[in-house]
CSV table of C-alpha atoms in Angstrom, one decimal:
chain,number,residue,atom,x,y,z
G,24,UNK,CA,27.2,-7.1,12.2
G,25,UNK,CA,27.5,-3.7,10.9
G,26,UNK,CA,25.9,-0.1,10.5
G,27,UNK,CA,22.4,1.0,9.9
G,28,UNK,CA,23.1,1.8,6.2
G,29,UNK,CA,25.2,-1.1,5.4
G,30,UNK,CA,24.1,-4.2,7.3
G,31,UNK,CA,22.8,-5.8,4.4
G,32,UNK,CA,25.6,-4.9,1.6
G,33,UNK,CA,27.3,-8.2,2.6
G,34,UNK,CA,23.8,-9.9,3.4
G,35,UNK,CA,21.3,-9.0,1.0
G,36,UNK,CA,23.1,-10.8,-1.8
G,37,UNK,CA,22.1,-14.0,0.1
G,38,UNK,CA,19.5,-13.0,2.7
G,39,UNK,CA,16.6,-15.3,1.4
G,40,UNK,CA,18.8,-18.2,1.8
G,41,UNK,CA,18.4,-18.2,5.5
G,42,UNK,CA,14.5,-18.2,5.2
G,43,UNK,CA,14.7,-21.0,2.8
G,44,UNK,CA,16.5,-23.4,5.0
G,45,UNK,CA,14.7,-26.4,6.8
G,46,UNK,CA,15.6,-24.5,10.2
G,47,UNK,CA,17.6,-22.0,11.8
G,48,UNK,CA,21.3,-22.8,12.5
G,49,UNK,CA,22.2,-21.8,15.9
G,50,UNK,CA,25.6,-20.0,16.3
G,51,UNK,CA,28.5,-22.4,17.5
G,52,UNK,CA,28.2,-23.4,21.0
G,53,UNK,CA,30.9,-22.2,23.4
G,54,UNK,CA,33.6,-24.6,24.2
G,55,UNK,CA,32.7,-27.1,27.0
G,56,UNK,CA,33.2,-25.6,30.4
G,57,UNK,CA,32.7,-22.2,29.1
G,58,UNK,CA,29.7,-20.0,29.0
G,59,UNK,CA,27.9,-18.8,25.7
G,60,UNK,CA,28.6,-15.0,25.5
G,61,UNK,CA,25.6,-12.8,26.1
G,62,UNK,CA,24.1,-10.5,23.5
G,63,UNK,CA,25.2,-6.7,24.1
G,64,UNK,CA,22.9,-3.8,23.1
G,65,UNK,CA,25.2,-3.5,20.1
G,66,UNK,CA,24.3,-7.1,19.2
G,67,UNK,CA,20.6,-6.1,19.5
G,68,UNK,CA,20.8,-3.1,17.3
G,69,UNK,CA,22.8,-5.0,14.8
G,70,UNK,CA,20.2,-7.8,14.7
G,71,UNK,CA,17.3,-5.4,14.7
G,72,UNK,CA,18.3,-3.3,11.9
G,73,UNK,CA,19.4,-6.0,9.7
G,74,UNK,CA,16.1,-7.6,10.2
G,75,UNK,CA,14.3,-4.3,9.5
G,76,UNK,CA,16.0,-3.7,6.3
G,77,UNK,CA,15.2,-7.3,5.1
G,78,UNK,CA,11.6,-6.8,6.1
G,79,UNK,CA,11.4,-3.6,4.1
G,80,UNK,CA,12.8,-5.1,1.0
G,81,UNK,CA,10.3,-8.0,1.2
G,82,UNK,CA,7.0,-6.1,2.2
G,83,UNK,CA,7.9,-3.4,-0.7
G,84,UNK,CA,7.4,-6.4,-3.3
G,85,UNK,CA,3.9,-7.1,-2.2
G,86,UNK,CA,1.6,-6.5,-5.1
G,87,UNK,CA,-1.1,-9.3,-5.2
G,88,UNK,CA,-2.2,-12.2,-3.0
G,89,UNK,CA,0.4,-14.6,-4.4
G,90,UNK,CA,3.2,-12.0,-3.4
G,91,UNK,CA,1.5,-11.5,-0.2
G,92,UNK,CA,1.5,-14.9,0.9
G,93,UNK,CA,5.0,-15.5,-0.3
G,94,UNK,CA,6.4,-12.5,1.2
G,95,UNK,CA,4.6,-13.1,4.8
G,96,UNK,CA,6.2,-16.7,4.7
G,97,UNK,CA,9.7,-15.0,4.2
G,98,UNK,CA,8.9,-12.1,6.7
G,99,UNK,CA,7.9,-14.4,9.3
G,100,UNK,CA,11.3,-16.2,9.4
G,101,UNK,CA,13.0,-12.6,9.7
G,102,UNK,CA,10.5,-11.8,12.5
G,103,UNK,CA,11.8,-14.7,14.4
G,104,UNK,CA,15.1,-13.9,13.9
G,105,UNK,CA,14.8,-10.1,15.0
G,106,UNK,CA,13.3,-11.4,18.3
G,107,UNK,CA,16.1,-13.6,19.0
G,108,UNK,CA,18.0,-10.8,20.9
G,109,UNK,CA,15.5,-8.9,23.1
G,110,UNK,CA,16.4,-5.4,23.9
G,111,UNK,CA,15.6,-6.2,27.8
G,112,UNK,CA,18.1,-8.9,27.8
G,113,UNK,CA,20.9,-7.1,25.8
G,114,UNK,CA,20.7,-4.1,28.1
G,115,UNK,CA,21.5,-6.4,31.2
G,116,UNK,CA,25.1,-6.9,29.7
G,117,UNK,CA,25.8,-3.4,28.5
G,118,UNK,CA,27.0,-0.4,30.5
G,119,UNK,CA,24.7,2.9,30.6
G,120,UNK,CA,27.7,4.5,28.8
G,121,UNK,CA,27.7,2.2,26.1
G,122,UNK,CA,24.0,2.3,25.8
G,123,UNK,CA,24.2,5.8,25.2
G,124,UNK,CA,27.0,5.6,22.8
G,125,UNK,CA,25.1,3.0,20.6
G,126,UNK,CA,21.8,5.0,20.8
G,127,UNK,CA,23.7,7.9,19.5
G,128,UNK,CA,25.0,6.2,16.5
G,129,UNK,CA,21.8,4.1,15.4
G,130,UNK,CA,18.7,5.5,16.8
G,131,UNK,CA,18.2,7.9,13.9
G,132,UNK,CA,18.5,4.9,11.4
G,133,UNK,CA,16.3,2.8,13.5
G,134,UNK,CA,13.6,5.6,13.3
G,135,UNK,CA,14.0,6.0,9.4
G,136,UNK,CA,13.9,2.0,8.9
G,137,UNK,CA,10.8,1.9,11.2
G,138,UNK,CA,9.0,4.7,8.9
G,139,UNK,CA,9.7,2.8,5.6
G,140,UNK,CA,8.2,-0.5,7.4
G,141,UNK,CA,5.1,1.5,8.4
G,142,UNK,CA,4.7,2.7,5.0
G,143,UNK,CA,4.8,-0.6,3.6
G,144,UNK,CA,2.2,-1.8,6.3
G,145,UNK,CA,0.0,1.0,5.6
G,146,UNK,CA,-0.1,0.1,1.7
G,147,UNK,CA,-0.7,-3.5,2.4
G,148,UNK,CA,-3.8,-2.6,5.1
G,149,UNK,CA,-5.1,-0.3,2.5
G,150,UNK,CA,-5.4,-3.1,0.1
G,151,UNK,CA,-7.0,-5.2,2.9
G,152,UNK,CA,-3.7,-7.4,3.1
G,153,UNK,CA,-4.4,-8.4,-0.5
G,154,UNK,CA,-6.7,-11.1,0.7
G,155,UNK,CA,-3.9,-12.9,2.4
G,156,UNK,CA,-4.6,-14.2,5.7
G,157,UNK,CA,-1.0,-15.0,6.2
G,158,UNK,CA,-0.3,-11.3,5.6
G,159,UNK,CA,-2.8,-10.5,8.1
G,160,UNK,CA,-1.2,-12.6,10.8
G,161,UNK,CA,2.1,-10.9,10.0
G,162,UNK,CA,0.8,-7.5,10.4
G,163,UNK,CA,-0.8,-8.4,13.6
G,164,UNK,CA,2.6,-9.8,15.0
G,165,UNK,CA,4.4,-6.7,13.8
G,166,UNK,CA,2.1,-4.5,15.8
G,167,UNK,CA,3.0,-6.4,19.1
G,168,UNK,CA,6.7,-5.2,18.9
G,169,UNK,CA,7.9,-1.8,19.9
G,170,UNK,CA,10.5,-1.9,17.2
G,171,UNK,CA,7.7,-1.9,14.6
G,172,UNK,CA,5.7,0.9,16.3
G,173,UNK,CA,5.0,4.2,14.0
G,174,UNK,CA,7.2,6.9,15.4
G,175,UNK,CA,7.6,10.4,14.0
G,176,UNK,CA,10.1,10.8,11.5
G,177,UNK,CA,13.6,12.2,12.6
G,178,UNK,CA,16.3,12.1,10.3
G,179,UNK,CA,18.4,14.7,12.3
G,180,UNK,CA,21.2,12.2,13.2
G,181,UNK,CA,21.6,11.2,9.5
G,182,UNK,CA,24.5,12.4,7.3
G,183,UNK,CA,23.5,15.2,5.0
G,184,UNK,CA,26.9,16.5,3.6
G,185,UNK,CA,27.0,15.9,-0.1
G,186,UNK,CA,30.7,15.1,-0.4
G,187,UNK,CA,30.3,12.4,2.5
G,188,UNK,CA,27.2,11.0,1.0
G,189,UNK,CA,29.1,10.5,-2.4
G,190,UNK,CA,32.0,8.9,-0.4
G,191,UNK,CA,29.8,6.8,1.3
G,192,UNK,CA,27.9,5.5,-1.9
G,193,UNK,CA,30.8,4.9,-3.8
G,194,UNK,CA,32.4,2.9,-0.9
G,195,UNK,CA,29.4,0.8,-0.1
G,196,UNK,CA,28.7,0.3,-3.8
G,197,UNK,CA,32.4,-1.0,-4.3
G,198,UNK,CA,31.9,-3.5,-1.3
G,199,UNK,CA,28.8,-4.8,-2.5
G,200,UNK,CA,30.0,-5.2,-5.9
G,201,UNK,CA,33.1,-7.2,-4.5
G,202,UNK,CA,30.8,-9.5,-2.1
G,203,UNK,CA,28.7,-10.4,-5.1
G,204,UNK,CA,31.8,-11.1,-7.2
G,205,UNK,CA,33.3,-13.2,-4.4
G,206,UNK,CA,29.9,-15.2,-4.0
G,207,UNK,CA,30.2,-16.0,-7.7
G,208,UNK,CA,33.6,-17.2,-7.3
G,209,UNK,CA,32.5,-19.5,-4.2
G,210,UNK,CA,29.7,-20.6,-6.4
G,211,UNK,CA,32.2,-21.6,-9.1
G,212,UNK,CA,34.5,-23.2,-6.6
G,213,UNK,CA,31.6,-25.3,-5.0
G,214,UNK,CA,30.6,-26.5,-8.4
G,215,UNK,CA,34.2,-28.2,-8.6
G,216,UNK,CA,34.0,-30.2,-5.3
G,217,UNK,CA,34.3,-34.0,-5.9
G,218,UNK,CA,35.7,-35.6,-2.9
G,219,UNK,CA,36.4,-35.1,0.7
G,220,UNK,CA,39.7,-33.1,0.2
G,221,UNK,CA,38.3,-30.7,-2.3
G,222,UNK,CA,35.2,-30.4,-0.1
G,223,UNK,CA,37.4,-29.2,2.9
G,224,UNK,CA,39.3,-26.8,0.8
G,225,UNK,CA,36.2,-25.2,-0.4
G,226,UNK,CA,35.1,-24.8,3.2
G,227,UNK,CA,38.3,-23.2,4.2
G,228,UNK,CA,38.0,-20.7,1.6
G,229,UNK,CA,34.3,-20.0,2.3
G,230,UNK,CA,35.2,-19.6,6.1
G,231,UNK,CA,37.8,-17.1,4.9
G,232,UNK,CA,35.4,-15.2,2.8
G,233,UNK,CA,32.9,-14.7,5.4
G,234,UNK,CA,35.4,-13.4,7.9
G,235,UNK,CA,37.0,-10.9,5.7
G,236,UNK,CA,33.7,-9.9,4.5
G,237,UNK,CA,32.4,-9.5,8.1
G,238,UNK,CA,35.7,-7.5,8.9
G,239,UNK,CA,35.3,-5.1,6.0
G,240,UNK,CA,31.6,-4.5,6.7
G,241,UNK,CA,32.4,-3.7,10.6
G,242,UNK,CA,35.0,-1.2,9.3
G,243,UNK,CA,32.3,0.6,7.1
G,244,UNK,CA,30.2,0.6,10.0
G,245,UNK,CA,32.3,2.8,12.0
G,246,UNK,CA,33.0,5.2,8.9
G,247,UNK,CA,29.4,5.5,7.6
G,248,UNK,CA,26.8,5.0,10.6
G,249,UNK,CA,24.8,7.7,9.7
G,250,UNK,CA,24.1,7.0,5.9
G,251,UNK,CA,20.3,7.4,4.9
G,252,UNK,CA,18.8,3.9,4.6
G,253,UNK,CA,17.0,5.2,1.2
G,254,UNK,CA,20.7,5.3,-0.2
G,255,UNK,CA,21.4,1.6,0.6
G,256,UNK,CA,18.1,0.7,-1.0
G,257,UNK,CA,18.9,2.2,-4.2
G,258,UNK,CA,22.2,0.5,-4.1
G,259,UNK,CA,20.6,-3.0,-3.5
G,260,UNK,CA,17.9,-2.3,-6.1
G,261,UNK,CA,20.1,-1.4,-8.8
G,262,UNK,CA,21.9,-4.8,-8.4
G,263,UNK,CA,19.0,-7.1,-7.7
G,264,UNK,CA,19.2,-9.1,-10.9
G,265,UNK,CA,22.7,-10.0,-10.0
G,266,UNK,CA,21.7,-10.6,-6.5
G,267,UNK,CA,18.7,-13.2,-7.3
G,268,UNK,CA,21.3,-14.9,-9.9
G,269,UNK,CA,23.8,-15.4,-7.2
G,270,UNK,CA,21.1,-16.8,-5.0
G,271,UNK,CA,19.8,-19.1,-7.2
G,272,UNK,CA,23.3,-20.4,-8.2
G,273,UNK,CA,24.1,-20.7,-4.4
G,274,UNK,CA,20.8,-22.7,-3.7
G,275,UNK,CA,21.5,-25.0,-6.9
G,276,UNK,CA,25.1,-25.9,-5.8
G,277,UNK,CA,24.0,-26.4,-2.3
G,278,UNK,CA,21.3,-28.9,-3.2
G,279,UNK,CA,23.8,-31.0,-5.5
G,280,UNK,CA,26.2,-31.0,-2.4
G,281,UNK,CA,23.5,-32.2,-0.2
G,282,UNK,CA,22.6,-35.0,-2.4
G,283,UNK,CA,26.1,-36.0,-2.1
G,284,UNK,CA,26.1,-35.7,1.3
G,285,UNK,CA,29.0,-32.7,1.0
G,286,UNK,CA,31.2,-35.5,0.1
G,287,UNK,CA,31.8,-36.7,3.7
G,288,UNK,CA,33.1,-33.2,4.7
G,289,UNK,CA,31.1,-32.0,7.9
G,290,UNK,CA,33.4,-29.0,7.7
G,291,UNK,CA,31.8,-28.1,4.4
G,292,UNK,CA,28.2,-28.7,5.7
G,293,UNK,CA,28.8,-26.7,8.7
G,294,UNK,CA,30.4,-23.6,6.7
G,295,UNK,CA,27.4,-23.6,4.1
G,296,UNK,CA,24.8,-23.7,6.9
G,297,UNK,CA,26.8,-20.8,8.5
G,298,UNK,CA,27.0,-18.9,5.3
G,299,UNK,CA,23.2,-19.2,4.7
G,300,UNK,CA,22.3,-18.2,8.1
G,301,UNK,CA,24.8,-15.1,8.5
G,302,UNK,CA,24.7,-13.9,5.1
């Protein structure tokens, strides 16, 4: 999954979908006789930073009791996802050398994301959780985790070169725009599904899209690992209307396909659930 600054450029376009699913979808099981791969320290960081980015986006929109209640419900789902890969478990499957490498890449971004999260929490607490008991429960839960602890700000590991920052913003903006366009194309394709054959074909294209998007995302991870998180937030916020539109379209077409039992295509059903969970 990605770099501190760009985890959500692929995921944010449909991030809320995962929280709207009736239940989380587990990753595909390992073939019979093979052990499920154990999470590494890199997996831990990827999962943590993408989750922190989503939490920041959710809590930034809290402004009254209604939005506090709604945001708390979404945030609890993300909270559970973050805790799926404990740091202690990940360290068991990571060498000390790899741990140092990963920390060097991502620790500054973790601090920056955590600082943003704490700012949102302080604002909510200042407003007495906007009278939302559910939001109060969420904040209590966050206080129990070291990844949500308030640490001194340290941006020394983040990129500051203007030319490199401009290049990073252009590449990430282009990546998000292309991802959103492809999601729109996928939604259009899904609307044409009318039988098992067309459903299976749509599933193949959806799977190919996810594979290509994740590959490009990982490539950008290595190139722009130290991009400041506020740059990504700015890129995403400027496209929120398009993101929300894509989200609504995906939700509508998925509901239609569910009503038709995916035209008998288990392949499409699994692909859509994976899409909602991973993106």
